[in-house]
Coordinates of C-alpha atoms in Angstrom, one line a residue:
M246 CA 234.3 -3.0 9.4
E247 CA 235.3 -3.8 13.0
P248 CA 239.1 -2.1 14.1
V249 CA 241.7 -5.0 13.3
S250 CA 245.3 -4.1 13.8
L251 CA 247.4 -2.6 10.4
H252 CA 249.3 -6.0 9.6
D253 CA 246.2 -8.1 9.8
F254 CA 244.7 -5.6 7.2
V255 CA 246.6 -6.0 5.2
C256 CA 247.7 -10.3 5.4
A257 CA 244.0 -10.4 4.0
L258 CA 244.5 -7.4 2.2
D259 CA 243.4 -8.2 -2.3
L260 CA 245.6 -6.5 -4.1
A261 CA 242.9 -6.6 -6.7
S262 CA 240.1 -4.1 -4.6
L263 CA 242.8 -1.1 -4.7
P264 CA 242.9 2.1 -3.8
R265 CA 241.3 1.2 0.5
V266 CA 240.7 4.4 2.9
L267 CA 241.5 3.5 6.4
R268 CA 241.2 6.0 9.1
V269 CA 243.9 5.5 12.1
C270 CA 241.3 4.0 15.2
S271 CA 244.0 3.5 17.6
G272 CA 247.2 6.3 16.9
V273 CA 251.0 5.9 17.6
Y274 CA 253.7 8.0 18.2
F275 CA 257.9 7.7 18.3
Q276 CA 260.4 10.1 20.7
G277 CA 258.2 12.7 20.1
S278 CA 260.4 14.7 18.0
I279 CA 261.3 12.2 15.2
Y280 CA 259.0 12.0 12.6
E281 CA 259.9 9.5 10.2
I282 CA 262.5 6.6 10.7
S283 CA 264.6 5.6 7.4
G284 CA 262.1 7.7 5.1
N285 CA 259.1 5.3 6.6
E286 CA 256.0 6.5 8.4
C287 CA 256.5 6.4 12.0
C288 CA 253.6 8.1 13.1
L289 CA 250.2 8.1 12.3
S290 CA 247.3 10.4 14.7
T291 CA 243.8 8.7 15.9
G292 CA 241.4 10.3 13.3
D293 CA 243.6 9.7 10.1
L294 CA 242.7 8.7 7.3
I295 CA 245.4 6.6 4.8
K296 CA 244.5 6.5 1.3
V297 CA 246.4 2.6 0.5
T298 CA 247.8 2.7 -3.0
Q299 CA 250.4 -0.2 -3.5
V300 CA 251.7 -2.6 -1.1
R301 CA 254.8 -4.1 -1.5
L302 CA 256.6 -7.4 0.1
Q303 CA 259.8 -5.6 1.9
K304 CA 260.8 -9.3 3.4
V305 CA 259.4 -12.6 4.9
V306 CA 260.6 -13.5 9.0
C307 CA 260.7 -17.3 9.4
E308 CA 260.6 -18.5 12.7
N309 CA 260.3 -21.9 14.5
P310 CA 257.9 -22.0 16.5
G311 CA 259.6 -24.5 18.8
T312 CA 262.5 -22.6 19.4
G313 CA 261.5 -18.9 19.0
Q314 CA 264.6 -18.2 15.9
T315 CA 264.4 -16.3 13.0
I316 CA 265.8 -15.7 9.8
E317 CA 265.2 -13.5 7.2
I318 CA 265.1 -14.4 3.9
P319 CA 263.4 -11.9 0.5
P320 CA 261.4 -11.7 -1.4
N321 CA 262.8 -13.7 -3.9
F322 CA 263.6 -16.9 -2.1
C323 CA 263.6 -19.4 -5.1
G324 CA 263.3 -22.3 -2.4
H325 CA 259.6 -23.8 -2.1
F326 CA 257.4 -24.2 1.0
S327 CA 254.4 -27.3 1.7
P328 CA 252.1 -26.1 4.4
L329 CA 252.0 -29.1 7.0
T330 CA 249.0 -28.8 8.9
G331 CA 245.8 -27.9 9.1
P332 CA 243.6 -23.9 9.2
Q333 CA 244.8 -22.9 12.9
S334 CA 247.0 -25.4 16.9
Y335 CA 245.4 -27.2 19.8
E336 CA 246.2 -26.9 23.5
T337 CA 245.5 -30.2 24.4
L338 CA 244.2 -33.8 22.0
E339 CA 240.5 -33.4 23.7
E340 CA 240.7 -30.3 21.6
L341 CA 242.6 -32.2 18.5
L342 CA 239.6 -34.9 18.7
S343 CA 236.4 -33.0 18.7
A344 CA 237.8 -30.1 16.7
A345 CA 237.7 -33.5 14.6
T346 CA 234.9 -35.3 15.6
Q347 CA 233.1 -31.6 14.4
R348 CA 234.4 -31.5 11.3
S349 CA 233.1 -36.4 10.7
R350 CA 237.0 -36.3 10.8
K351 CA 237.3 -40.4 11.1
L352 CA 240.4 -42.2 12.8
P353 CA 243.6 -42.6 12.5
I354 CA 244.3 -38.2 12.6
S355 CA 247.7 -37.6 12.1
F356 CA 249.0 -34.9 14.1
M357 CA 252.5 -33.4 15.0
S358 CA 253.5 -31.2 18.4
T359 CA 255.8 -27.8 18.9
H360 CA 257.0 -29.0 21.3
K361 CA 258.7 -32.9 23.1
I362 CA 256.1 -35.0 23.8
T363 CA 258.0 -37.4 27.0
T364 CA 256.7 -40.2 27.9
E365 CA 257.8 -43.2 30.2
T366 CA 259.5 -45.3 27.7
R367 CA 259.7 -43.2 25.0
V368 CA 260.7 -39.0 24.1
V369 CA 258.6 -37.0 20.5
P370 CA 261.2 -35.2 19.7
R371 CA 259.5 -31.6 18.6
D372 CA 257.9 -31.5 14.5
Q373 CA 257.7 -35.4 14.8
P374 CA 254.4 -36.7 13.0
L375 CA 252.4 -38.9 14.8
L376 CA 249.4 -40.5 14.0
L377 CA 246.0 -40.8 16.4
K378 CA 244.8 -44.5 15.8
D379 CA 242.5 -45.0 18.4
V380 CA 240.9 -43.6 22.0
E381 CA 241.4 -46.0 24.9
E382 CA 239.5 -46.7 28.3
Y383 CA 242.3 -46.8 31.5
H384 CA 241.9 -46.4 34.6
R385 CA 238.3 -45.0 34.5
T386 CA 240.2 -42.5 32.3
Y387 CA 240.7 -42.0 28.7
R388 CA 244.3 -42.2 27.4
A389 CA 245.2 -41.7 23.0
R390 CA 246.5 -45.0 21.3
C391 CA 249.2 -43.0 19.0
V392 CA 252.2 -44.8 16.9
L393 CA 255.5 -43.0 15.9
D394 CA 257.1 -43.7 11.9
T395 CA 261.1 -43.0 12.6
G396 CA 261.4 -44.7 8.8
T397 CA 263.2 -48.6 10.6
Q398 CA 260.2 -49.3 12.9
H399 CA 256.7 -47.8 14.6
F400 CA 256.6 -47.2 18.4
T401 CA 253.4 -47.5 20.2
L402 CA 252.5 -44.3 22.5
Y403 CA 249.8 -44.3 25.0
L404 CA 249.1 -40.7 25.3
P405 CA 246.4 -38.9 28.4
L406 CA 243.4 -36.7 26.4
S407 CA 244.9 -33.8 29.0
Q408 CA 248.1 -34.4 26.5
G409 CA 249.6 -30.6 26.6
G410 CA 250.5 -29.4 23.6
P411 CA 250.8 -27.0 21.0
F412 CA 249.8 -29.8 18.6
W413 CA 249.3 -29.2 14.9
E414 CA 246.8 -31.5 12.6
W415 CA 248.9 -32.8 9.6
E416 CA 248.2 -31.9 6.3
P417 CA 251.2 -31.8 3.5
G418 CA 250.5 -29.9 0.9
A419 CA 251.7 -29.5 -2.7
P420 CA 255.3 -27.9 -2.7
R421 CA 254.1 -23.8 -4.3
P422 CA 256.4 -21.2 -4.2
L423 CA 256.5 -18.0 -1.5
L424 CA 254.6 -15.6 -3.0
Q425 CA 251.4 -18.1 -3.9
A426 CA 252.2 -18.9 0.4
L427 CA 251.3 -16.1 1.7
Q428 CA 249.3 -15.3 -0.8
D429 CA 246.8 -18.4 0.0
P430 CA 244.4 -16.5 2.6
A431 CA 243.9 -20.8 3.7
L432 CA 247.5 -21.0 4.5
S433 CA 247.6 -17.9 7.1
D434 CA 249.3 -19.2 9.9
R435 CA 249.6 -22.9 8.6
L436 CA 252.8 -24.4 9.3
F437 CA 255.2 -25.0 6.3
T438 CA 258.3 -27.1 5.8
C439 CA 261.1 -26.3 2.5
P440 CA 264.4 -28.6 2.4
T441 CA 266.2 -25.2 1.8
L442 CA 266.0 -24.1 5.3
P443 CA 267.3 -26.2 8.2
W444 CA 264.2 -26.8 10.5
Q445 CA 261.2 -29.4 9.8
S446 CA 258.5 -26.4 10.0
L447 CA 257.8 -22.7 10.5
L448 CA 255.7 -20.1 10.4
L449 CA 256.0 -17.0 7.4
R450 CA 255.7 -13.8 9.2
P451 CA 255.8 -11.1 6.1
Q452 CA 256.4 -7.4 6.3
Y453 CA 254.8 -5.0 3.9
E454 CA 255.6 -1.2 3.3
I455 CA 253.0 0.1 2.6
Q456 CA 252.3 3.4 -0.5
A457 CA 249.3 5.7 0.7
I458 CA 248.1 9.3 -0.2
M459 CA 247.9 11.8 3.0
H460 CA 245.7 14.2 3.2
M461 CA 248.8 18.0 3.3
R462 CA 251.5 15.3 2.7
R463 CA 253.3 16.4 -0.8
T464 CA 254.6 12.4 -1.1
V465 CA 253.2 9.4 -0.9
V466 CA 254.2 8.4 2.4
K467 CA 255.7 4.5 3.3
I468 CA 254.2 2.9 6.6
P469 CA 255.9 -0.5 7.2
S470 CA 252.7 -3.4 8.1
T471 CA 254.7 -4.4 12.2
L472 CA 253.4 -0.4 13.1
E473 CA 251.4 -0.7 16.0
V474 CA 248.6 0.5 15.1
D475 CA 244.8 -0.7 14.4
V476 CA 243.1 0.4 11.5
E477 CA 239.2 0.5 9.9
D478 CA 238.0 0.3 7.0
V479 CA 236.4 3.2 5.8
T480 CA 236.2 3.1 1.7
A481 CA 232.4 2.7 1.4
S482 CA 231.9 5.9 2.8
S483 CA 234.9 7.8 1.7
Q484 CA 233.8 8.0 -1.7
H485 CA 233.4 12.2 -1.5
I486 CA 236.9 12.9 0.1
H487 CA 239.3 14.3 -1.7
F488 CA 242.4 14.4 -0.1
I489 CA 245.3 17.4 -0.8
Q490 CA 248.8 16.4 -1.9
P491 CA 250.8 19.5 -2.0
L492 CA 252.7 19.5 -5.9
L493 CA 256.2 22.1 -6.5
L494 CA 256.6 23.1 -8.9
S495 CA 259.6 21.1 -10.1
E496 CA 257.9 17.6 -9.2
A497 CA 255.6 19.3 -11.7
L498 CA 258.2 19.7 -14.0
A499 CA 259.8 16.9 -13.9
R500 CA 257.3 15.7 -14.3
G501 CA 255.9 16.4 -18.4
G502 CA 253.0 18.4 -16.3
P503 CA 250.5 17.4 -17.8
F504 CA 250.4 21.5 -19.0
P505 CA 248.2 23.3 -19.1
L506 CA 247.9 23.5 -14.8
S507 CA 245.3 24.9 -12.8
A508 CA 246.6 25.6 -9.1
E509 CA 246.5 27.1 -5.8
I510 CA 249.4 28.1 -3.5
L511 CA 249.8 26.3 -0.6
E512 CA 253.3 28.2 0.6
V513 CA 255.8 30.7 -1.0
P514 CA 259.8 30.0 -0.6
E515 CA 261.0 31.6 2.1
G516 CA 264.3 34.3 1.7
P517 CA 265.5 37.1 0.4
P518 CA 262.8 38.4 -3.3
I519 CA 264.5 37.0 -6.9
F520 CA 262.4 39.5 -8.9
L521 CA 261.7 43.3 -8.4
N522 CA 259.3 43.0 -10.5
P523 CA 255.7 44.1 -10.3
W524 CA 253.9 40.7 -10.0
A525 CA 256.2 38.7 -7.0
G526 CA 254.1 40.9 -4.8
S527 CA 250.6 38.5 -5.6
L528 CA 252.5 35.2 -5.5
Q529 CA 250.6 34.8 -2.0
K530 CA 249.4 31.5 -0.1
G531 CA 246.2 31.1 -1.8
Q532 CA 246.8 33.0 -5.4
R533 CA 245.5 30.9 -8.0
L534 CA 247.9 30.1 -10.6
R535 CA 247.6 28.9 -14.5
V536 CA 251.2 26.8 -15.1
H537 CA 251.0 26.8 -19.5
G538 CA 254.2 24.8 -20.1
L539 CA 257.7 24.5 -20.5
A540 CA 259.2 28.5 -21.2
S541 CA 260.7 27.8 -24.8
P542 CA 263.7 29.0 -26.0
P543 CA 265.0 26.9 -21.8
W544 CA 268.7 30.1 -22.6
R545 CA 269.1 33.4 -20.6
I546 CA 271.0 36.2 -20.3
L547 CA 272.6 37.0 -17.1
V548 CA 272.5 41.7 -17.7
S549 CA 274.1 44.3 -15.4
T550 CA 274.0 48.5 -16.4
K551 CA 276.7 50.0 -17.5
G552 CA 276.9 54.1 -16.6
R553 CA 275.3 54.3 -12.9
K554 CA 276.4 54.5 -9.6
V555 CA 274.8 51.1 -8.7
P556 CA 274.2 48.6 -11.8
R557 CA 271.1 47.4 -12.0
H558 CA 270.2 43.0 -13.2
F559 CA 267.9 41.7 -14.9
M560 CA 268.1 38.3 -16.7
V561 CA 267.0 38.5 -20.3
S562 CA 264.3 35.6 -21.9
G563 CA 265.7 34.1 -25.5
A564 CA 263.5 35.4 -26.9
Y565 CA 263.8 39.0 -26.9
Q566 CA 263.3 40.5 -30.0
G567 CA 265.5 43.8 -29.1
K568 CA 268.2 44.4 -30.9
L569 CA 271.1 45.5 -30.3
R570 CA 274.4 46.8 -31.2
R571 CA 277.8 46.3 -29.8
R572 CA 279.5 49.0 -27.8
P573 CA 283.8 48.9 -27.1
R574 CA 284.6 46.5 -24.2
E575 CA 286.4 47.6 -20.8
F576 CA 289.5 46.7 -19.5
L577 CA 291.5 47.1 -15.6
T578 CA 293.6 43.9 -16.3
A579 CA 295.9 42.1 -18.8
C580 CA 293.8 39.1 -17.3
D581 CA 290.7 40.7 -18.7
L582 CA 292.4 40.8 -22.4
L583 CA 293.7 37.2 -22.4
G584 CA 289.8 36.3 -20.9
A585 CA 288.5 38.2 -24.4
L586 CA 291.1 36.9 -26.6
K587 CA 289.4 33.6 -29.5
P588 CA 290.3 32.1 -31.7
G589 CA 290.3 33.8 -34.6
Q590 CA 289.5 36.4 -33.8
P591 CA 291.5 39.5 -33.4
L592 CA 292.3 41.7 -30.5
R593 CA 292.8 45.7 -31.0
V594 CA 292.2 47.4 -27.8
V595 CA 294.0 51.7 -26.6
A596 CA 295.8 52.6 -23.5
T597 CA 293.2 54.8 -21.8
K598 CA 296.1 54.9 -18.8
D599 CA 299.3 55.2 -18.5
C600 CA 301.5 52.7 -17.1
E601 CA 304.8 52.0 -16.5
V602 CA 305.4 47.4 -17.4
E603 CA 307.7 46.0 -14.4
G604 CA 309.2 42.7 -12.9
L605 CA 310.7 41.1 -16.1
E606 CA 314.3 40.7 -17.0
T607 CA 314.2 44.0 -19.8
L608 CA 316.8 46.5 -20.3
S609 CA 315.0 48.9 -20.5
P610 CA 310.8 49.7 -18.7
T611 CA 308.3 50.0 -20.8
S612 CA 306.0 51.9 -20.4
L613 CA 302.8 52.3 -22.2
A614 CA 300.8 55.9 -22.4
V615 CA 297.1 57.0 -23.1
G616 CA 297.0 56.1 -27.0
D617 CA 298.8 53.8 -27.4
R618 CA 297.8 50.8 -29.4
L619 CA 298.3 47.6 -29.3
E620 CA 297.1 44.0 -31.1
V621 CA 296.5 41.4 -29.0
L622 CA 298.6 38.2 -30.4
R623 CA 299.1 34.8 -27.9
P624 CA 300.1 34.1 -24.6
G625 CA 303.4 32.9 -22.9
Q626 CA 305.8 33.7 -20.4
A627 CA 308.8 35.6 -19.7
H628 CA 312.0 35.8 -17.0
G629 CA 310.3 37.8 -14.0
A630 CA 313.7 39.5 -12.2
G631 CA 313.5 37.2 -9.5
G632 CA 314.3 34.8 -11.8
Q633 CA 311.1 33.0 -11.6
D634 CA 308.8 32.8 -14.4
I635 CA 305.6 34.9 -15.3
D636 CA 302.6 34.7 -17.7
V637 CA 302.3 37.9 -19.1
L638 CA 300.4 38.3 -22.4
V639 CA 302.4 38.8 -26.4
C640 CA 301.1 42.3 -28.0
Q641 CA 301.9 44.5 -30.8
R642 CA 302.5 48.2 -30.5
L643 CA 300.2 49.9 -33.9
S644 CA 302.0 52.3 -35.2
D645 CA 299.6 55.4 -36.6
Q646 CA 301.8 55.6 -40.3
A647 CA 301.5 52.7 -40.7
E648 CA 299.6 52.7 -43.1
E649 CA 301.4 54.0 -45.3
D650 CA 304.4 51.4 -45.1
E651 CA 302.0 48.7 -45.6
E652 CA 304.0 47.7 -49.0
E653 CA 307.4 47.7 -47.2
E654 CA 306.4 44.4 -45.6
E655 CA 310.1 42.7 -45.2
D656 CA 311.1 46.6 -43.3
Y657 CA 307.9 45.4 -41.2
E658 CA 309.4 42.5 -40.1
E659 CA 312.6 42.7 -38.9
I660 CA 310.7 45.9 -36.7
E661 CA 308.3 43.8 -35.4
N662 CA 310.1 41.8 -32.6
E663 CA 311.3 45.7 -31.8
D664 CA 308.2 47.0 -31.2
Q665 CA 306.2 43.5 -29.3
I666 CA 306.3 44.1 -25.8
L667 CA 305.5 41.7 -23.0
L668 CA 302.2 42.0 -21.1
P669 CA 301.8 40.4 -17.2
L670 CA 298.5 38.5 -16.1
Y671 CA 298.7 40.9 -13.0
I672 CA 299.6 44.5 -14.1
S673 CA 296.2 47.3 -13.9
S674 CA 296.1 48.9 -16.9
S675 CA 292.9 50.1 -19.0
F676 CA 292.2 48.7 -22.7
V677 CA 289.1 49.8 -24.3
E678 CA 288.7 48.1 -26.9
E679 CA 289.4 49.8 -30.5
M680 CA 286.1 48.2 -33.0
S681 CA 284.1 50.0 -36.1
D682 CA 280.4 47.5 -35.6
N683 CA 277.4 49.5 -36.5
R684 CA 275.1 46.1 -36.6
R685 CA 272.8 45.7 -34.9
Y686 CA 272.1 41.7 -33.8
S687 CA 269.2 40.4 -32.6
L688 CA 270.1 38.2 -28.6
G689 CA 270.3 34.9 -31.1
D690 CA 272.5 36.2 -33.1
L691 CA 274.8 37.8 -31.4
T692 CA 275.1 34.9 -28.7
A693 CA 275.5 32.7 -31.1
Q694 CA 278.4 34.9 -33.4
F695 CA 280.5 36.4 -29.4
S696 CA 281.5 35.3 -26.9
L697 CA 280.7 36.4 -23.1
P698 CA 280.3 38.7 -21.6
C699 CA 280.3 42.1 -24.3
E700 CA 278.6 45.5 -24.2
V701 CA 276.0 46.1 -25.9
K702 CA 273.6 48.4 -26.1
V703 CA 270.0 48.3 -26.8
V704 CA 269.6 50.4 -30.3
A705 CA 265.0 49.7 -30.6
K706 CA 263.3 47.8 -27.9
D707 CA 261.4 44.6 -27.8
G708 CA 258.0 45.5 -29.2
S709 CA 255.9 42.7 -28.1
Q710 CA 256.6 44.0 -24.2
P711 CA 254.3 47.9 -23.4
A712 CA 257.6 48.6 -21.1
D713 CA 261.2 47.2 -22.2
P714 CA 263.9 49.1 -19.7
L715 CA 267.0 48.5 -21.7
P716 CA 267.0 50.9 -24.3
S717 CA 267.0 53.3 -21.5
F718 CA 270.4 52.5 -20.7
P719 CA 273.8 53.5 -21.9
G720 CA 275.7 50.1 -21.7
L721 CA 275.0 46.7 -21.1
R722 CA 277.2 44.2 -19.9
L723 CA 275.8 40.2 -20.7
E724 CA 277.3 38.6 -18.5
E725 CA 276.5 34.3 -19.5
K726 CA 274.0 32.5 -20.6
I727 CA 272.6 30.9 -17.9
M728 CA 270.5 27.3 -19.1
E729 CA 267.9 27.0 -16.6
P730 CA 264.0 25.6 -17.5
F731 CA 261.5 28.0 -16.6
L732 CA 257.5 27.6 -16.6
V733 CA 255.1 29.9 -18.3
V734 CA 252.7 31.5 -15.4
S735 CA 249.7 33.6 -15.2
F736 CA 247.7 34.6 -11.8
D737 CA 244.3 33.1 -12.6
S738 CA 242.8 37.2 -12.1
N739 CA 244.4 38.3 -15.2
P740 CA 245.5 34.6 -18.4
D741 CA 246.7 37.8 -20.5
I742 CA 249.9 38.9 -18.8
C743 CA 252.3 36.1 -18.7
F744 CA 255.6 35.9 -16.9
E745 CA 258.6 33.3 -16.2
L746 CA 258.7 31.6 -13.4
P747 CA 262.7 29.2 -12.4
P748 CA 261.7 26.4 -10.4
R749 CA 264.8 26.1 -8.7
W750 CA 265.3 29.1 -7.3
L751 CA 261.4 30.2 -6.4
D752 CA 260.1 26.4 -5.8
L753 CA 256.0 27.3 -5.4
T754 CA 254.0 24.9 -3.1
V755 CA 250.9 24.5 -4.8
V756 CA 247.3 22.6 -5.8
E757 CA 245.9 20.9 -7.6
T758 CA 242.8 23.2 -8.5
E759 CA 239.8 20.6 -10.9
Q760 CA 237.6 24.6 -11.0
Q761 CA 238.4 26.0 -14.4
P762 CA 240.3 29.1 -15.0
G763 CA 239.6 32.2 -16.6
Q764 CA 240.7 31.8 -20.6
P765 CA 243.3 35.2 -22.0
T766 CA 241.5 36.9 -24.5
G767 CA 244.2 36.4 -27.3
P768 CA 247.5 35.4 -27.4
P769 CA 249.3 35.5 -24.1
L770 CA 251.9 38.0 -23.9
V771 CA 254.5 36.7 -21.9
A772 CA 257.8 39.3 -20.0
T773 CA 260.5 39.1 -21.7
V774 CA 262.9 41.1 -19.8
E775 CA 263.6 40.5 -15.9
E776 CA 265.0 42.8 -12.8
L777 CA 266.8 41.1 -10.1
T778 CA 267.5 41.6 -6.9
E779 CA 270.8 42.6 -5.7
A780 CA 271.1 38.8 -3.8
F781 CA 269.6 36.9 -6.1
Y782 CA 272.3 38.0 -8.5
Y783 CA 275.7 37.3 -6.8
T784 CA 273.7 34.5 -5.8
L785 CA 273.7 34.0 -10.0
R786 CA 277.7 34.4 -9.9
Q787 CA 278.1 31.6 -7.8
L788 CA 277.0 28.9 -10.9
P789 CA 279.3 27.0 -12.6
A790 CA 278.7 29.1 -15.0
F791 CA 281.5 31.8 -13.9
E792 CA 283.5 29.8 -12.4
N793 CA 285.7 30.2 -15.7
Q794 CA 286.1 34.3 -14.5
R795 CA 288.7 33.5 -13.1
P796 CA 290.5 36.4 -10.8
P797 CA 293.8 38.3 -12.1
P798 CA 296.8 37.0 -10.2
R799 CA 298.7 38.4 -7.8
P800 CA 302.0 41.1 -8.8
P801 CA 305.5 39.2 -7.4
K802 CA 306.9 41.0 -4.0
G803 CA 309.3 43.6 -6.3
Q804 CA 312.8 44.7 -5.1
G805 CA 311.8 48.5 -5.7
L806 CA 313.3 50.5 -8.6
S807 CA 317.1 50.7 -7.2
G808 CA 316.8 47.2 -6.3
Q809 CA 315.5 46.9 -10.2
K810 CA 318.1 48.6 -11.8
K811 CA 320.8 46.6 -10.3
Q812 CA 319.2 43.8 -11.5
S813 CA 319.2 45.3 -14.7
G814 CA 322.4 45.7 -14.0
K815 CA 324.1 42.3 -14.2
N816 CA 322.2 41.0 -17.2
K817 CA 325.2 40.8 -19.7
S818 CA 324.7 43.9 -23.4
G819 CA 322.4 44.3 -25.8
Q820 CA 320.9 41.0 -23.7
S821 CA 316.4 40.7 -24.7
C822 CA 313.9 40.2 -22.1
Q823 CA 313.2 36.0 -22.7
V824 CA 309.4 34.9 -23.1
S825 CA 309.1 30.3 -24.3
E826 CA 305.4 29.8 -25.6
W827 CA 302.8 28.1 -23.6
Q828 CA 302.4 24.7 -24.6
Q829 CA 299.1 25.2 -26.0
A830 CA 299.4 26.3 -30.1
P831 CA 298.9 30.5 -30.5
L832 CA 296.0 31.7 -30.0
L833 CA 296.3 33.4 -32.9
P834 CA 298.4 34.2 -36.6
K835 CA 301.9 36.1 -36.8
A836 CA 299.5 39.5 -37.7
K837 CA 300.6 40.6 -40.4
M838 CA 299.8 44.5 -40.6
K839 CA 301.4 46.8 -38.6
T840 CA 298.3 48.7 -38.0
L841 CA 294.4 48.9 -38.8
P842 CA 292.7 48.6 -41.9
Q843 CA 291.9 51.9 -43.2
S844 CA 288.1 51.2 -42.7
A845 CA 288.8 50.3 -39.2
T846 CA 290.9 53.8 -38.6
D847 CA 288.5 55.2 -40.5
S848 CA 285.6 54.8 -38.5
A849 CA 284.6 58.0 -35.8
S850 CA 284.7 55.8 -32.6
M851 CA 286.4 58.1 -30.4
Y852 CA 289.2 55.0 -29.0
S853 CA 291.0 55.1 -32.5
K854 CA 292.0 58.5 -32.1
V855 CA 295.9 58.8 -31.1
A856 CA 297.5 62.2 -30.4
A857 CA 300.1 63.1 -32.0
H858 CA 302.2 64.2 -28.7
R859 CA 301.7 60.9 -27.0
K860 CA 304.4 59.0 -29.2
G861 CA 307.8 60.3 -27.4
L862 CA 305.8 58.8 -24.0
R863 CA 308.1 55.4 -23.2
H864 CA 309.0 56.0 -20.2
T865 CA 307.3 57.5 -18.1
K866 CA 306.8 57.0 -14.1
P867 CA 305.0 54.1 -13.4
I868 CA 302.0 55.4 -11.8
T869 CA 301.7 54.2 -8.4
D870 CA 299.1 52.0 -6.7
P871 CA 297.5 53.2 -3.0
D872 CA 296.7 49.7 -1.9
D873 CA 300.2 48.1 -3.1
D874 CA 302.1 49.4 0.3
E875 CA 304.7 46.5 0.2
H876 CA 306.1 48.9 -3.1
D877 CA 306.1 51.9 -1.0
Y878 CA 307.8 51.1 2.1
E879 CA 310.9 49.9 -0.3
E880 CA 311.1 52.5 -2.2
I881 CA 311.6 55.1 0.9
H882 CA 313.5 52.2 2.7
E883 CA 315.6 52.2 -0.1
K884 CA 316.0 55.8 -1.0
F885 CA 316.9 57.1 4.1
Q886 CA 319.7 53.9 3.1
N887 CA 321.3 57.1 0.2
T888 CA 321.0 60.0 2.2
L889 CA 322.6 58.3 5.1

C-alpha cells in the first residue's frame, strides 16, 4: 500500500476490518515539550507502529464551496443530506463534455458551478443548476447552449467551452442521514444539500478520533484524524508483532483480573520504601510476579509496639490467626478519656499522677492523687474562673469502703454528688484503665467487640507464620482499621511464599507475560504481618480514618494562684460549680455503685490497688508543667508585688 494521509486512510477505512496496523511514514512533532493536547496524541515519529482498534466520529465540518464558510455539526445531527453532483469537479466546460463522452453520456447534461458565471446578458448565481442542451460553432469557435431555469422563466445562455469553473455534474440523489452519507465511499467529496442548513450546496468534512495501541504506552492512544501525518497499512506483514502495553496494579484491580496474572515488573514507583520485609528489596525491574487475586478479608489493622523507646509499626491482616489479650489502656489527658468513653461500656480508671484541677469556679480546688479511682460518667460544661464555659468530664470518685455499704443505697445517693469531680478536657494528668479481662481474642472478635484504639498482648502466635514478630513485644497498640484492597502476590521463582501489596501506595507498572510461572507445591503461605517504615506509618496517619483523633484543647489563660483565690473569694458562700449537660444525651447511665464489683476488686491487676495513706491527699500542690511558662511568670510576678 502506498502512503496516504491519515485522514484519507480513515475516511476510506472499513470499520469491519479493524484492527489495522499502520506505520508512520512522515512524523509530526508539536512544540517539543508538548506531548499531548486535550488528551490527544500530538507526537508521532517516523517508523512508529500504530494498532488502530477503534475509530469514532467527533464532528462534521460543513463547508460552503463558494465562500469557504464552515459550520460544525455533531455526529447526531438529525438533518438529511442529498447528493447533488458527480464524483469529481471539472475546471472547464470542455473537460466536462469530454468526461461525459467517455462515459457515453448523451446531451443534455445538468451541471452547476460553485462560483457565479457572468455573461453578456445575465449573471448566473453560484450553485444554480444549468442544462447543457447542445454544442454550436460560432465564429470558428465552439460554444455551449445552456438553459437556465429560474422556476418562472427559462433563459438561454451561450458559454464558451473554455469557460472556467469549477463545474460539477448535477446528479440529484435520494436524501439520507448524515452517517450514511459519510460511510458511502461513492459519495466521497460530493456536493450535498440539506434543507436545515442555510446553503444550497455544501461539502462534508468529517473529523475522526482514532483509538490505537502503541508500544510501551500504558493507556489507549487517541489520535485526531486531522493530524498531518502519512501512514502505510502494514497489517499483512505485522501479524507476528506483539504490542507491549504496560499495566498498573491498580488497573488490574479495577478491571477485576483475570487472575491469576503472570507479569513482569517494568517500573517501581519512586519514593521511600514502605515495607521493611526482605521481599520488598526484590521488587525491581525485570522481576517476574504472579498476581493471585484480591486479598481476603479486605481490612487491616495498623499496630504500634509499646514499651520501647523507638516504637515499631506493623500492618496486620484480618487473616491473622494469633490470640490476643486486652491490656489496660493508658490516658494522658482527660480528652483521651472522652475519646475512649463509649455508650454502654463503663470506663473506670486509676490516677497514676498527682494533679490539681484549676480553672473552674469552685469553692476549693479539686485534686487527684496517685491511686485515686474514678468512673467516667459523661461529658458536660462548667463555668470557668474567667467566666467562660469550659468542656469537662463528669467523673465519680470511687471509694474502697463502698463495698461494705452497698446496701445503703439512699446514703450513697446523698454522697454521690459530693464525690463527683469535674475534669477539664485540657487537664494533663495520667490515668490507667481498671479492668480484669483474661479472655483470649482473635483479631476479628477483638475489633468487633471493642473500639479502637486499644492495647493488647499477643499470647499465642500465628501458627501459619514461621516467624511471627508480634508475641515478642510486651504490648501492642491497635490504632485503626484500614479498609483498603490488597493484592496477593508471589515471585515466579518462589511461588510458595506470598505477600500482600497495596496498589494505592505501591502501584507497580507491569506487563503481562505469556510464560507459565512455577506452580506452588501446596497452598501458598500468605504473610499476615508486614513491618512498615516510619515514613509510611505517618502517611497512613494522614488518612481520613484518623481525623477523629483530635488533640486535646488548649487550657485557658490563668490568673495565677493568687488571682484564682481572689476570684474564688468573690463567689457566694456555699456556691458550687455549676455543670450544664451537653446537648447530646448522656453516654452512660447514672452509676448506682460506688465501687467496682467484687470480681473486679479481687483481680490481680496492680492498677486496682489503692494505698490507704493516699486517701488523705486531696489538696496537693500542682505539678508545674515546664512548658507552661505563662502561668509561672504570672505567679512569680504576683509574689514579687506582695514582697514590695
